[in-house]
Coordinates of C-alpha atoms and ligand atoms in Angstrom, one line a residue:
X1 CA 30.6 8.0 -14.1
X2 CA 30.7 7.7 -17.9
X3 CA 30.4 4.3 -18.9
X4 CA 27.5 2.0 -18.2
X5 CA 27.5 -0.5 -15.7
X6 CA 25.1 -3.5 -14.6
X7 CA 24.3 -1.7 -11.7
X8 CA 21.5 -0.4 -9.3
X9 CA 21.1 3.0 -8.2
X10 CA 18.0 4.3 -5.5
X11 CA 17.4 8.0 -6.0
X12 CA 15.5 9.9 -3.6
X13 CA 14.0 13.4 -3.9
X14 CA 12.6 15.4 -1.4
X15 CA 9.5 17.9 -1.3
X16 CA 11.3 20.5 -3.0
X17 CA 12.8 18.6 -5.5
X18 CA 9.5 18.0 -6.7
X19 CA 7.0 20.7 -5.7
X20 CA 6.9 22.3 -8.4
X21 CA 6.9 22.1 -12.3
X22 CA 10.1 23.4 -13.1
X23 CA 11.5 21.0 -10.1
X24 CA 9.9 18.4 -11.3
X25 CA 11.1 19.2 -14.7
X26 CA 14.8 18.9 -13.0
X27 CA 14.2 15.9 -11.2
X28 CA 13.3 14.3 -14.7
X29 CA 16.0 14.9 -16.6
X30 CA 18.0 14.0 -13.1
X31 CA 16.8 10.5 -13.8
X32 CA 17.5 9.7 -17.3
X33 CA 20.7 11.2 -17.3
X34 CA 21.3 8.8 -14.6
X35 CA 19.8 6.0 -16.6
X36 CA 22.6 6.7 -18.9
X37 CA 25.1 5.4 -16.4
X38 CA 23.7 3.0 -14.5
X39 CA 21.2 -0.1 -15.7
X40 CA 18.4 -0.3 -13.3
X41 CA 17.2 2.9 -11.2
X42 CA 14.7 3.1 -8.6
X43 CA 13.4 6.4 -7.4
X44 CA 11.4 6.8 -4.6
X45 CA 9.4 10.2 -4.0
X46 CA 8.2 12.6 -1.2
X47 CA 5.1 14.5 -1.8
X48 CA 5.0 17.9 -3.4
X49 CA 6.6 20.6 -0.6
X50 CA 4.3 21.9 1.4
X51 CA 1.7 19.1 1.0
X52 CA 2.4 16.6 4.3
X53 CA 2.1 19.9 6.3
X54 CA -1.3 20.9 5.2
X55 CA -2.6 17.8 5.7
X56 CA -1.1 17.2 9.1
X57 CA -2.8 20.8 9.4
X58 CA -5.9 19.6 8.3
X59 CA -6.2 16.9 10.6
X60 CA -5.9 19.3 13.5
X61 CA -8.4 21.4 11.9
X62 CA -11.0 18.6 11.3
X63 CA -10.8 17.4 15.1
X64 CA -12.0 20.8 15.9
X65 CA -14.6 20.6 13.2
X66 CA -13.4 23.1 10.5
X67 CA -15.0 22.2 7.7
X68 CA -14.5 25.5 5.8
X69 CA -10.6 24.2 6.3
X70 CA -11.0 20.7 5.2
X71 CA -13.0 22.0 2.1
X72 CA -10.0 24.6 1.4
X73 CA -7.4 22.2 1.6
X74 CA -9.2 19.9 -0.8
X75 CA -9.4 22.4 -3.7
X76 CA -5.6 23.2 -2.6
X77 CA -4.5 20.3 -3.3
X78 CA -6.7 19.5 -6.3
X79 CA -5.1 22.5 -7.7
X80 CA -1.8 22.1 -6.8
X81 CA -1.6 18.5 -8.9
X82 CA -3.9 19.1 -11.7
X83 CA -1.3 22.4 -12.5
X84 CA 1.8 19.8 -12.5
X85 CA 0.0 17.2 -14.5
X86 CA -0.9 19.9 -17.5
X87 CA 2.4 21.0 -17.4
X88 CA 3.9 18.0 -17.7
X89 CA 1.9 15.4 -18.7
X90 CA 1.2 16.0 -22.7
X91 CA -0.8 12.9 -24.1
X92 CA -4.6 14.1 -22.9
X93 CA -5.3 10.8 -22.6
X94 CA -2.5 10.0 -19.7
X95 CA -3.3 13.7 -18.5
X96 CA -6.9 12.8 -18.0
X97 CA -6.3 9.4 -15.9
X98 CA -3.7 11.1 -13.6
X99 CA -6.0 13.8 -13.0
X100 CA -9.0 11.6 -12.1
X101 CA -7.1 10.0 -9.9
X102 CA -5.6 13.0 -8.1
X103 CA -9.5 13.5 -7.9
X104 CA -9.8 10.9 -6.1
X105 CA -7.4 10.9 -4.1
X106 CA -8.4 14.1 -2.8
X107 CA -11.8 13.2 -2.5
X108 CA -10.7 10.7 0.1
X109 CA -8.7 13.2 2.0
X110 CA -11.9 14.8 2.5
X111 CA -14.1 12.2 3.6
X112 CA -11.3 10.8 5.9
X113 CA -11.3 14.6 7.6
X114 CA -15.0 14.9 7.7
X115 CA -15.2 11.2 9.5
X116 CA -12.4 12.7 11.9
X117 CA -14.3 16.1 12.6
X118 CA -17.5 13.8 12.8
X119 CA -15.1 11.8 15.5
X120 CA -13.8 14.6 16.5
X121 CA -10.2 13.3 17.1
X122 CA -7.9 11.6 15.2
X123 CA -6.1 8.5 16.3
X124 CA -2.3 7.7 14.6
X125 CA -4.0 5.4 12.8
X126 CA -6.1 8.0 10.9
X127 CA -3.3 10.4 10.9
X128 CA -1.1 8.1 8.5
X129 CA -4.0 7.6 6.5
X130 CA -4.6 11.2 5.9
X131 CA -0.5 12.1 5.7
X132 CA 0.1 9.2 3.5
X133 CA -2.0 10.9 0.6
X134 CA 0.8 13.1 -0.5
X135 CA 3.0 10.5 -1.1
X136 CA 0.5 8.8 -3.3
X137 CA -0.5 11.4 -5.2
X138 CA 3.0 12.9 -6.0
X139 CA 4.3 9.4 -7.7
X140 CA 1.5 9.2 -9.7
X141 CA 2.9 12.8 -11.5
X142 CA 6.4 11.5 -11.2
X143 CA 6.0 8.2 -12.8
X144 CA 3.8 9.9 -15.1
X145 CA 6.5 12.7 -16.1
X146 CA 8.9 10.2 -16.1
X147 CA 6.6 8.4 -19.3
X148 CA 5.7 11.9 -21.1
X149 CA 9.9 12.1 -21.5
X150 CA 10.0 8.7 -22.8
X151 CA 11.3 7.2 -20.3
X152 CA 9.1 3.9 -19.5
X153 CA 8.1 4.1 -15.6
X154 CA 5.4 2.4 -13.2
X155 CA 4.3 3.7 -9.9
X156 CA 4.4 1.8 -6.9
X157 CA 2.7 2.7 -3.6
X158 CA 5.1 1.4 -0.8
X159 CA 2.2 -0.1 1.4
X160 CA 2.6 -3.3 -1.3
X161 CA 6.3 -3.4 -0.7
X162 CA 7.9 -1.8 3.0
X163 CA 5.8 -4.2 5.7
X164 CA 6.1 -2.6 9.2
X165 CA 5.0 -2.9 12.5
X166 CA 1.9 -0.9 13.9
X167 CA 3.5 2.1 15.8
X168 CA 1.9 4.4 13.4
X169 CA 3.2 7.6 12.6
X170 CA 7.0 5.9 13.0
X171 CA 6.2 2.7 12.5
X172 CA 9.3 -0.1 11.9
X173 CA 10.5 -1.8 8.7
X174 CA 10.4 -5.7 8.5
X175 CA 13.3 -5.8 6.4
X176 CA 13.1 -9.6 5.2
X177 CA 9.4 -9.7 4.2
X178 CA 10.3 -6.0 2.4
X179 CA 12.8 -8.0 0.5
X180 CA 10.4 -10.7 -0.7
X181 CA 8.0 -7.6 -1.2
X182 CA 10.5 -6.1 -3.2
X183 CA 11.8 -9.4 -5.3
X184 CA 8.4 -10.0 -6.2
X185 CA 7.0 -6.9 -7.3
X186 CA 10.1 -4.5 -8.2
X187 CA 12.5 -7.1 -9.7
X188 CA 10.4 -7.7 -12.6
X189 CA 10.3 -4.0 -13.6
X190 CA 13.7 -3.8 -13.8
X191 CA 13.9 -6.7 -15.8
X192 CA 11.9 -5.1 -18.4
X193 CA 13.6 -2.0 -18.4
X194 CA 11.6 0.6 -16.8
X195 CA 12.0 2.9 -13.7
X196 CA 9.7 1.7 -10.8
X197 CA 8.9 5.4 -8.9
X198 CA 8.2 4.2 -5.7
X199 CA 6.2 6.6 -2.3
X200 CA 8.6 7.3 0.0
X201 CA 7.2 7.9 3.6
X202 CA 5.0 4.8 4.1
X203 CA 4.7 1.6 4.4
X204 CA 1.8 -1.0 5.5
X205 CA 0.9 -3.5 8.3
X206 CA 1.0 -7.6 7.4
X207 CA -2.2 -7.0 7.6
X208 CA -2.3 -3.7 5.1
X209 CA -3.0 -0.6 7.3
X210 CA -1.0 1.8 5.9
X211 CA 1.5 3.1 8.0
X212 CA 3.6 6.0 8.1
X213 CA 7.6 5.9 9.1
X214 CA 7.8 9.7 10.8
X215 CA 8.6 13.2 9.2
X216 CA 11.0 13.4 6.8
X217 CA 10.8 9.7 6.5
X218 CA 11.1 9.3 2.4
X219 CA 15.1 8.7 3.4
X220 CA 14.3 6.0 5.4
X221 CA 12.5 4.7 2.7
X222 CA 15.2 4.9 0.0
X223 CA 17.9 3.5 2.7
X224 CA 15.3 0.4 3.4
X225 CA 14.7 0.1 -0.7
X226 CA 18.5 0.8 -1.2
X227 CA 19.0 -2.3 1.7
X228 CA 16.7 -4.8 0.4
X229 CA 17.5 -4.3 -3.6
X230 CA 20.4 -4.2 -2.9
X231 CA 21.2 -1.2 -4.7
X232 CA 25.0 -0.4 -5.0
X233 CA 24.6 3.4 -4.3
X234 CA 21.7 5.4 -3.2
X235 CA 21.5 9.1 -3.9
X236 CA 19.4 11.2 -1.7
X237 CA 18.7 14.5 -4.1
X238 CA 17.5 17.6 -2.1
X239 CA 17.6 21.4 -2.1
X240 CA 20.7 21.9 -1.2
X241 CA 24.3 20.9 -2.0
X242 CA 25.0 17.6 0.1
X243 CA 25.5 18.0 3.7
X244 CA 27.2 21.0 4.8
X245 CA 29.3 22.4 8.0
X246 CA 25.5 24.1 9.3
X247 CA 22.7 24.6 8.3
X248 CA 22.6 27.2 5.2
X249 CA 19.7 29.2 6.7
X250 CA 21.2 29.6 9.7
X251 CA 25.1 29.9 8.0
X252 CA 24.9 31.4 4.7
X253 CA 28.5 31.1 4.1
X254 CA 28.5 27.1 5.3
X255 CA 30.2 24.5 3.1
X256 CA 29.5 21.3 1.7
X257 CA 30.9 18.3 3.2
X258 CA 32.6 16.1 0.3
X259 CA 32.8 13.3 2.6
X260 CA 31.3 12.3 6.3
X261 CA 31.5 8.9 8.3
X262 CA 28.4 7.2 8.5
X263 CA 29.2 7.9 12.4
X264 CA 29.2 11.2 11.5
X265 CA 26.1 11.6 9.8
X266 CA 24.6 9.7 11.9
X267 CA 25.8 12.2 14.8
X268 CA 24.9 15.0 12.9
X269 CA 21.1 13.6 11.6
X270 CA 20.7 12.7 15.5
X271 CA 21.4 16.0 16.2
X272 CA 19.4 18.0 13.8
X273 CA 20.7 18.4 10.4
X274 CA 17.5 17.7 8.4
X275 CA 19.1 17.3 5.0
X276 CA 19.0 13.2 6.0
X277 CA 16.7 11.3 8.6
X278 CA 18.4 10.0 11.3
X279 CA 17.1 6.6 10.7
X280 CA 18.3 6.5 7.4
X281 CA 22.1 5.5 7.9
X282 CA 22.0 2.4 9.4
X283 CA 19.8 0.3 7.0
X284 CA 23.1 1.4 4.7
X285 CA 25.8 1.3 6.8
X286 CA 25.0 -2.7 7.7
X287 CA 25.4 -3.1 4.1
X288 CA 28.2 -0.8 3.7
X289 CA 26.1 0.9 0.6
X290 CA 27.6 4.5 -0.5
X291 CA 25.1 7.1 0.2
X292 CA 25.5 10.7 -2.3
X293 CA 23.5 14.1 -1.2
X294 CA 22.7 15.9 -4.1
X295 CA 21.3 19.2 -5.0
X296 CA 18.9 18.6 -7.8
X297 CA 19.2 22.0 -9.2
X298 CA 23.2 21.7 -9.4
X299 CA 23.5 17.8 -10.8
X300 CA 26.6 18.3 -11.7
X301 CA 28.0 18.7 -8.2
X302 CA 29.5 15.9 -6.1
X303 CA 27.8 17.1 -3.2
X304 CA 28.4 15.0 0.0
X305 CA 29.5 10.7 0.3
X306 CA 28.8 9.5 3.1
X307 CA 31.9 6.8 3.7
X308 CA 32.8 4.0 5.6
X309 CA 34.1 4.6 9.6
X310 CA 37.0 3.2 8.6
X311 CA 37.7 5.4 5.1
X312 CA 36.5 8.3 7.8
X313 CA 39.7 7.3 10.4
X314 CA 42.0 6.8 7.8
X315 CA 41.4 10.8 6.7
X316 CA 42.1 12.0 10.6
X317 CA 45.2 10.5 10.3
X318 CA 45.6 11.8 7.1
X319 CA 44.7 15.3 7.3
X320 CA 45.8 15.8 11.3
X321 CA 44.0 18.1 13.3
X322 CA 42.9 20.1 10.1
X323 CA 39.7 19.0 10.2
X324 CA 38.6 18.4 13.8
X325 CA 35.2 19.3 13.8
X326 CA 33.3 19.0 10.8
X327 CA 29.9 20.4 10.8
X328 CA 27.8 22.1 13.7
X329 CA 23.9 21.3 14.3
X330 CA 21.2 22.7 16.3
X331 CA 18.1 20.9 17.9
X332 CA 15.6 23.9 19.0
X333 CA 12.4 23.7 21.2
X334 CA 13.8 21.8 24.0
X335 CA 13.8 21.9 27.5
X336 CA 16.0 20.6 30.0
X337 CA 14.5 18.9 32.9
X338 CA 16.1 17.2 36.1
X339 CA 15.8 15.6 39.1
X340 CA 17.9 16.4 41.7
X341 CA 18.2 16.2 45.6
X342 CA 20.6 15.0 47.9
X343 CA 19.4 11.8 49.3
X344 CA 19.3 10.5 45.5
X345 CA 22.7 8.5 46.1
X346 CA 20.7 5.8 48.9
X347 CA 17.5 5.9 46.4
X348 CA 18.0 2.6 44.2
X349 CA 17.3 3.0 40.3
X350 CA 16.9 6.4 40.6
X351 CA 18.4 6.4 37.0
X352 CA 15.8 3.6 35.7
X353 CA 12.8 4.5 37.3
X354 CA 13.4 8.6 35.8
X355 CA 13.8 7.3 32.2
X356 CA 10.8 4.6 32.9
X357 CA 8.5 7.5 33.2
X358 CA 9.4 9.7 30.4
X359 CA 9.7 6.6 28.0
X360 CA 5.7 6.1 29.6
X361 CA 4.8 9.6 28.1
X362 CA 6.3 8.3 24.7
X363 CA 9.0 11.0 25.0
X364 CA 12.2 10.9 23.0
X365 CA 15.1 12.2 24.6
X366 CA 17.9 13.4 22.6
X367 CA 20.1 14.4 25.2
X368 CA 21.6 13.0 28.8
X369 CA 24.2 15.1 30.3
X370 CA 25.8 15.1 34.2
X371 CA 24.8 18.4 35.8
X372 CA 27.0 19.6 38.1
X373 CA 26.7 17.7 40.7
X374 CA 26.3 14.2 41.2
X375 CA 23.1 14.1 43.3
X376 CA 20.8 15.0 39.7
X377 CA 19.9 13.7 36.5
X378 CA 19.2 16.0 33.7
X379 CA 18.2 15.4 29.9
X380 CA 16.1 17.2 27.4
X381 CA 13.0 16.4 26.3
X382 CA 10.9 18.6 23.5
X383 CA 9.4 21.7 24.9
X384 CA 5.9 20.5 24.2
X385 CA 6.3 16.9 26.0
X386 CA 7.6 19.1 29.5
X387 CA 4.1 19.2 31.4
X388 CA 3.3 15.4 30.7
X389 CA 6.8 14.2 31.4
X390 CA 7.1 16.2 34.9
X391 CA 3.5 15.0 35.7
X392 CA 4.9 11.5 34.9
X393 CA 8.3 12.0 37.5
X394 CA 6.3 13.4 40.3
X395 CA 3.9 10.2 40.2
X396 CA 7.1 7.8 39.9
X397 CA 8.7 9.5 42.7
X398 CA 5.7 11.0 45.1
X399 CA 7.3 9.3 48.2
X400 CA 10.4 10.2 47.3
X401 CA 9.4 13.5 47.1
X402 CA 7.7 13.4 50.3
X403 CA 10.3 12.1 52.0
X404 CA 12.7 14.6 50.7
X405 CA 15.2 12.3 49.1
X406 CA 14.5 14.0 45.6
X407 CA 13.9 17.8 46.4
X408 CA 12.7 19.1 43.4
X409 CA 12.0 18.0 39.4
X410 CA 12.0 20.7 37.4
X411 CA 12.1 21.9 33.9
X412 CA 14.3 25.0 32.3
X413 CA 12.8 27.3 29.9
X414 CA 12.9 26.8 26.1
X415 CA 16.3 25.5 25.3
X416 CA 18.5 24.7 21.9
X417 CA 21.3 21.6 21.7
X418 CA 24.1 22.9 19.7
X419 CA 26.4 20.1 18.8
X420 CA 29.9 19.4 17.0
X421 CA 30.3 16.7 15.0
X422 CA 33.9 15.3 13.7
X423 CA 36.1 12.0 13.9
X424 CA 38.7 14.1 15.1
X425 CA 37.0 15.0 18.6
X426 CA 38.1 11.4 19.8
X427 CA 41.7 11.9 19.2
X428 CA 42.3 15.4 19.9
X429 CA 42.1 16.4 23.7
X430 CA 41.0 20.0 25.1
X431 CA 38.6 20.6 22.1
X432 CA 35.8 21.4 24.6
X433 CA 37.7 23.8 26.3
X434 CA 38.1 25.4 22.9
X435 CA 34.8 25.0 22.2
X436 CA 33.4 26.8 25.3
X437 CA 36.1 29.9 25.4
X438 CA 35.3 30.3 21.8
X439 CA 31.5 30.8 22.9
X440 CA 32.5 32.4 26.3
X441 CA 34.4 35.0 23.9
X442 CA 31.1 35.6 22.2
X443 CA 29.3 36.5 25.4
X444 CA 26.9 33.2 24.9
X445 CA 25.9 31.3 28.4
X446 CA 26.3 27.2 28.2
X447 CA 23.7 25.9 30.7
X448 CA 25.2 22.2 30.1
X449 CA 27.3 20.1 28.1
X450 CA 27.4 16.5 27.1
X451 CA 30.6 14.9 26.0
X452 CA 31.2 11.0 25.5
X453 CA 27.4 10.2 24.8
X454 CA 29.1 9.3 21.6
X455 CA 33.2 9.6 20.9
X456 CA 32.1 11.9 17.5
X457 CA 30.4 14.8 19.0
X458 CA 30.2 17.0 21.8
X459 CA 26.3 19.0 22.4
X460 CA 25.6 22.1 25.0
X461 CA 22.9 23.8 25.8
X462 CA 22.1 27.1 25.4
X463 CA 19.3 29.4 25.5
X464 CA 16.9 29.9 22.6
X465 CA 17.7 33.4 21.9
X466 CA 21.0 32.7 21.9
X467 CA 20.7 29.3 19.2
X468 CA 21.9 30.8 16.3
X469 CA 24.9 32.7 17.7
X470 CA 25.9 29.7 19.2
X471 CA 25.7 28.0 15.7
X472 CA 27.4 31.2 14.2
X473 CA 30.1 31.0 16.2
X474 CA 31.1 27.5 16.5
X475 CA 30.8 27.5 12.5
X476 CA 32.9 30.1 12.6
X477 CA 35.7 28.6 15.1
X478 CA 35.8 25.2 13.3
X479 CA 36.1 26.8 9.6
X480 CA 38.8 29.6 10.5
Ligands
ADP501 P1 14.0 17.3 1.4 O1 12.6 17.9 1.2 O2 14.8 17.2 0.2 O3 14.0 16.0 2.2 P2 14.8 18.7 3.8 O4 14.1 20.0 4.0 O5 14.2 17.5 4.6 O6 14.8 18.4 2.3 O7 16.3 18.8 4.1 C1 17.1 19.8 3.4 C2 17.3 21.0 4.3 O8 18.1 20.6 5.5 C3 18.1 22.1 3.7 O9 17.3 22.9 2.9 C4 18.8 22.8 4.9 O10 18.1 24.0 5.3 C5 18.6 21.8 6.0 N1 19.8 21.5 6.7 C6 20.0 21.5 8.1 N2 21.2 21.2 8.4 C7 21.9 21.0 7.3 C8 23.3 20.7 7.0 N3 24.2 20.5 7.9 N4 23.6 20.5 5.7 C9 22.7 20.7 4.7 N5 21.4 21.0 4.9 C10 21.0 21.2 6.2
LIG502 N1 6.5 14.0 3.0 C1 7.0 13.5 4.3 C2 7.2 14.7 5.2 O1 7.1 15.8 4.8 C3 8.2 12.6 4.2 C4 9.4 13.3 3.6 O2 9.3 14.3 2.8 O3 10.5 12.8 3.8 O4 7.5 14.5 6.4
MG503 MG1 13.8 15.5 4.3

C-alpha cells in the first residue's frame, strides 16, 4: 500500500515482537512506516516474552510460600524493563517516569504475591491481577518508544476500555459497552493524531476488577479492538512469517500460508496452531474485517490473509485438488477417555449426562470422536484434567456402573491430536484413507479419528512419542 488512505489499521505484537530492545526497536519503526499508509493506527501490546510465564510461575511459587522466588522475580522484572527503557527511551526526563512506574508496578507484583503466600492460595481472581502486570508494564515502554521516535502516542490500559464478564482468567468481552468504551476514550486520540498503544490480554469487570481473557489472549484483544473501532484491517505481527502449513519448530521446511479461510483458521487455531488464538477469528469474521500475520523481523513480507469462506471456496474451485489440505496441527498432553459398555444403548442421556460431568470439572474438550463401536463415547480432555474428570463420570454414573450397563470409564495414556486443515477436505472424498495409509506407511499407530466435527478438518490420535512424526509426515504428504 503506497498511498494514504482515511483508514484504520489495529496492529498487534506478540511477546517476542517486543521482548527485547532490538525487537522493540523493529516493532517501532513497524508502526510509523505503517502510519505512512494508513491515518489512524492502533496497536495493542503483549508483555515482554517470557514475562506472563514468570509471573504465572510466581504465583505458584507464593502459594507455597517462596519468598526467596517472589523476591527474584521482582528484581527480574525490574531489570528486564528499566534495560528497555535506557535503551530506548532518551529524554531522562521521560526515562525517569517510565522507570518509576515500572517500580511500581513491580512493587505491586510483590505485595500481591506476598498477600497470596500469606493466603497461601491464589484464587482466579488474584491470578489476573498478578498476570495482568506484564501487559501494563510493556505499553508503558511501547507508547513511550513510540514518543522518543517522534511519533506522538498515549498508553491505554484495556481495563478502561474491554468490559467483560467475571470468568477470570478467560473472562468474555461485552462487545457494545467496549464500543462506547472505545468511542469515548480512543476516538479522541485519533482525532488528534497520535497512536493509542493499547494492553492486550485484559480487560475489567463493570464494576472494574481486572480481568484476564486466557493465554495468548492479546489476539483476542486486537480482534475485539479491530471489531468495535471498526478498524478496516488488523494485522497480528509475530515471530514468524504468517501462518504456515505446521508448525516451524516442529517442520523446519513448512511454508507460509498466503491466504486461509477464516474457517480455516479457525480450524487450525482450534486445533493448536498458536501463531493466532482461537477466539480471535470470529469477533472479525462477523464483520468481515481482513486479518494479516506478520513477521515483525521481515515487514516486508505478505505473510498470511486470512479471507472470506466464500473468497476461500472460490480458490478450491479454482485451484482443484492442488491444494486439498492446507496446513497440519498438533494439540499435545491429552488423553483420551471413554465410557463404554454394552447396556449403554437402553441407558437414556448417556451422551448428556457424560459431557454434564466433565463440563462440572470445567474441562474443555477439544475433541469427540465415535470409537469403534457404538456402545462408547470417547473424547479428549487435557492430560492434567484426567483424574478429576473420571472421578466426576464415576459419581454421574455409580448405578450404572453397578448395575453393569456402563462397564468401565477409562482414560488412555498421554495422547497428541494431529489434525488437517483445508476447504478442500469437503469436496474431495477418500482423503482419510490417504491420510491414514500415508501414516500406516510410516509405521505410526492411529488410536482414533474424528472426521465431520467440522467439514474443514479431519483430527486422529496418536501416541505422544509418535506426535511429531505424525506431523512430519502428514506435512510431508500434503506438500509433495
Ligand atoms: P506471539 O508471542 O507473537 O503471540 P506465539 O508464540 O503466540 O507468538 O505464536 C507464534 C508461534 O506459533 C510461532 O513461533 C510458531 O512456533 C507457532 N506456530 C504453531 N503452529 C504454527 C503454524 N501453523 N504457523 C505458524 N506458526 C505456528
Ligand atoms: N501475555 C499473555 C500470554 O503470554 C497474552 C499474549 O501474549 O497474548 O499469555
Ligand atoms: Mg500468541
Amino acid at each position: 500500500m503506497t498511498k494514504k488512505k482515511p483508514s484504520t489499521l489495529v496492529m498487534k505484537f506478540g511477546g517476542t515482537s517486543v521482548g527485547t530492545t532490538e525487537a522493540m526497536s523493529q516493532a517501532v519503526a513497524n508502526i510509523r512506516a505503517s502510519k505512512l499508509d494508513w491515518e489512524r493506527v492502533v496497536v495493542v501490546t503483549s508483555a515482554l516474552s517470557g514475562v506472563t510465564n514468570l509471573l504465572v510461575e510466581s504465583t505458584a511459587r507464593a502459594v507455597r510460600g517462596d519468598e526467596v522466588f517472589i523476591s527474584q522475580a521482582e528484581t527480574e522484572l525490574v531489570k528486564k524493563h528499566f534495560e528497555l527503557a535506557e535503551d530506548l527511551i532518551e529524554s531522562p526526563a521521560q526515562q525517569a517516569q517510565a522507570k518509576q512506574e515500572i517500580k511500581h508496578l513491580c512493587a505491586d507484583f510483590a505485595n500481591l504475591c506476598r498477600a497470596i503466600r500469606v493466603l497461601g492460595e491464589a484464587t482466579p481472581r488474584a491470578m489476573d491481577a498478578v498476570v495482568s502486570l506484564g501487559e501494563r508494564l510493556s505499553v508503558r515502554l511501547l507508547a513511550a518508544a513510540l514518543q522518543a521516535a517522534g511519533t506522538p502516542s498515549q498508553f491505554i490500559e484495556t481495563t478502561h476500555l474491554i468490559v467483560t464478564d467475571d470468568d477470570f482468567q478467560s473472562a468474555h468481552p461485552n462487545l457494545e459497552k467496549t464500543e462506547a468504551n472505545i468511542a469515548a476514550i480512543i476516538e479522541p486520540l485519533l482525532a488528534q493524531g497520535q497512536v493509542p498503544v493499547l494492553t492486550g490480554f485484559i480487560g475489567a469487570t463493570e464494576e472494574g476488577i481486572t480481568t484476564t481473557l486466557g493465554r495468548g489472549g492479546s489476539d483476542y484483544s486486537a480482534a475485539i479492538i479491530g471489531a468495535t473501532l471498526p478498524a478496516d484491517e488488523v494485522w497480528i505481527w509475530t515471530d514468524v512469517t504468517g501462518v504456515m502449513t505446521a508448525d516451524p519448530r516442529i517442520v523446519p521446511s513448512a511454508r507460509t500460508i498466503p491466504e486461509v479461510s477464516y474457517r480455516e483458521m479457525a480450524e487450525l487455531s482450534y486445533f493448536g496452531a498458536k501463531v493466532l488464538h482461537p477466539k480471535a477469528v470470529r469477533p472479525v469474521v462477523e464483520k468481515g474485517i481482513p486479518v494479516r500475520i506478520c513477521n515483525t523481523f521481515e515487514p516486508h513480507e505478505k505473510g498470511t490473509y486470512v479471507i472470506s469462506d466464500e473468497d476461500g471456496a472460490a480458490q478450491v474451485l479454482q485451484n482443484g485438488n492442488s491444494q486439498i489440505v492446507k496446513g497440519v496441527t498438533a494439540i499435545q498432553h491429552q488423553s483420551v477417555i471413554t465410557v463404554e459398555g454394552r447396556g449403554m444403548l437402553g441407558v437414556p442421556g448417556v451422551a448428556a449426562r457424560t459431557f454434564g460431568a466433565v463440563a462440572a470439572t470445567g474441562t474443555s474438550v477439544p475433541l469427540i470422536t465415535q470409537a469403534s463401536s457404538e456402545q462408547s463415547i470417547s473424547f479428549s480432555v487435557p492430560i492434567e484434567s484426567v483424574d478429576a474428570v473420571l472421578d466426576s463420570l464415576h459419581r454421574a454414573f455409580t448405578e450404572e456402573l453397578e448395575q453393569r450397563d456402563i462397564d468401565r470409564v477409562w482414560a488412555t495414556d498421554e495422547v497428541a491430536i494431529i489434525t488437517a486443515v483445508g476447504n478442500g477436505l469437503q469436496q474431495t472424498p477418500g482423503v482419510a484413507g490417504k491420510v491414514f495409509s500415508a501414516l500406516g506407511a510410516a509405521n505410526l499407530n492411529v488410536y482414533a479419528i474424528a472426521q465431520g466435527s467440522s467439514a474443514v478438518a479431519i483430527s486422529l490420535i496418536v501416541a505422544t512419542k509418535d506426535a511429531q512424526k505424525a506431523v512430519q509426515t502428514l506435512h510431508h504428504f500434503i506438500t509433495s
